[in-house]
Tab-separated table of C-alpha atoms in Angstrom:
chain	number	residue	atom	x	y	z
A	14	GLY	CA	-1.231	1.920	1.166
A	15	HIS	CA	-2.621	-1.542	0.848
A	16	VAL	CA	-1.959	-4.423	3.204
A	17	ARG	CA	0.161	-6.795	1.102
A	18	HIS	CA	1.235	-9.122	3.925
A	19	ALA	CA	0.019	-9.844	7.449
A	20	ALA	CA	0.724	-6.920	9.748
A	21	ARG	CA	0.191	-5.939	13.380
A	22	TRP	CA	-0.727	-2.412	14.430
A	23	PRO	CA	-0.840	-1.383	18.080
A	24	PRO	CA	-3.634	1.211	18.149
A	25	ALA	CA	-4.852	2.652	21.419
A	26	TRP	CA	-8.262	3.655	22.749
A	27	VAL	CA	-9.375	5.728	25.696
A	28	SER	CA	-11.824	4.212	28.188
A	29	VAL	CA	-14.582	6.296	29.735
A	30	PRO	CA	-15.052	7.649	32.369
A	31	ASP	CA	-11.534	7.084	33.759
A	32	LEU	CA	-9.790	8.261	30.534
A	33	ALA	CA	-7.190	5.500	30.785
A	34	VAL	CA	-5.301	4.789	27.562
A	35	GLN	CA	-5.486	1.126	26.550
A	36	ARG	CA	-3.377	-0.602	23.910
A	37	SER	CA	-5.276	-2.909	21.551
A	38	GLU	CA	-3.315	-5.625	19.739
A	39	GLN	CA	-4.680	-6.242	16.250
A	40	ARG	CA	-3.599	-8.220	13.204
A	41	TYR	CA	-4.605	-7.614	9.600
A	42	GLU	CA	-4.198	-10.319	6.946
A	43	PRO	CA	-4.739	-9.738	3.213
A	44	VAL	CA	-7.422	-11.973	1.708
A	45	SER	CA	-7.830	-10.537	-1.809
A	46	GLN	CA	-7.031	-7.400	-3.762
A	47	GLU	CA	-8.326	-6.149	-7.115
A	48	ALA	CA	-8.624	-2.750	-8.807
A	49	GLU	CA	-12.165	-2.390	-7.373
A	50	GLY	CA	-11.026	-2.930	-3.791
A	51	ALA	CA	-9.643	-5.345	-1.257
A	52	VAL	CA	-10.669	-7.683	1.534
A	53	VAL	CA	-8.571	-7.791	4.702
A	54	ARG	CA	-9.150	-10.135	7.656
A	55	TYR	CA	-9.059	-8.460	11.085
A	56	VAL	CA	-8.020	-10.594	14.065
A	57	GLY	CA	-8.290	-9.066	17.540
A	58	LYS	CA	-5.987	-10.418	20.233
A	59	HIS	CA	-8.103	-9.562	23.290
A	60	ARG	CA	-11.530	-10.477	21.956
A	61	SER	CA	-12.772	-13.368	19.923
A	62	PHE	CA	-13.823	-11.240	16.926
A	63	VAL	CA	-12.442	-12.135	13.510
A	64	GLY	CA	-13.936	-10.393	10.501
A	65	GLU	CA	-13.277	-9.629	6.860
A	66	LEU	CA	-13.212	-5.889	6.164
A	67	GLN	CA	-14.021	-4.719	2.634
A	68	PHE	CA	-12.339	-1.667	1.085
A	69	ASP	CA	-13.119	0.148	-2.154
A	70	GLY	CA	-10.484	1.020	-4.773
A	71	ASP	CA	-9.642	4.247	-2.909
A	72	GLY	CA	-8.965	2.408	0.364
A	73	LEU	CA	-12.229	3.491	2.041
A	74	VAL	CA	-13.808	0.890	4.333
A	75	VAL	CA	-17.166	-0.050	2.801
A	76	PHE	CA	-18.014	-2.938	5.125
A	77	TYR	CA	-16.828	-3.679	8.659
A	78	PRO	CA	-18.664	-6.684	10.200
A	79	GLU	CA	-20.719	-5.905	13.313
A	80	LEU	CA	-19.809	-2.216	13.072
A	81	ALA	CA	-20.486	-0.351	9.826
A	82	GLU	CA	-21.463	-0.525	6.178
A	83	LEU	CA	-21.259	2.202	3.535
A	84	VAL	CA	-24.744	2.764	2.109
A	85	GLY	CA	-24.081	5.613	-0.332
A	86	ARG	CA	-21.634	8.252	-1.407
């Protein structure tokens, strides 16, 4: 589904080498949505990163600042 209002998701990650499970507070805020895709702002609680993620019409992330960009299908 699409993010239609601000939402928090508590994902977790595993640190290496101790394999400790860490919770990561995150917030996602809708910026824009059209048939071709959507833009959602990511706000991390424990780091100063804020970025606008771009999704295509199928919900696939096509651009994630400082991490990834889709270059072809």
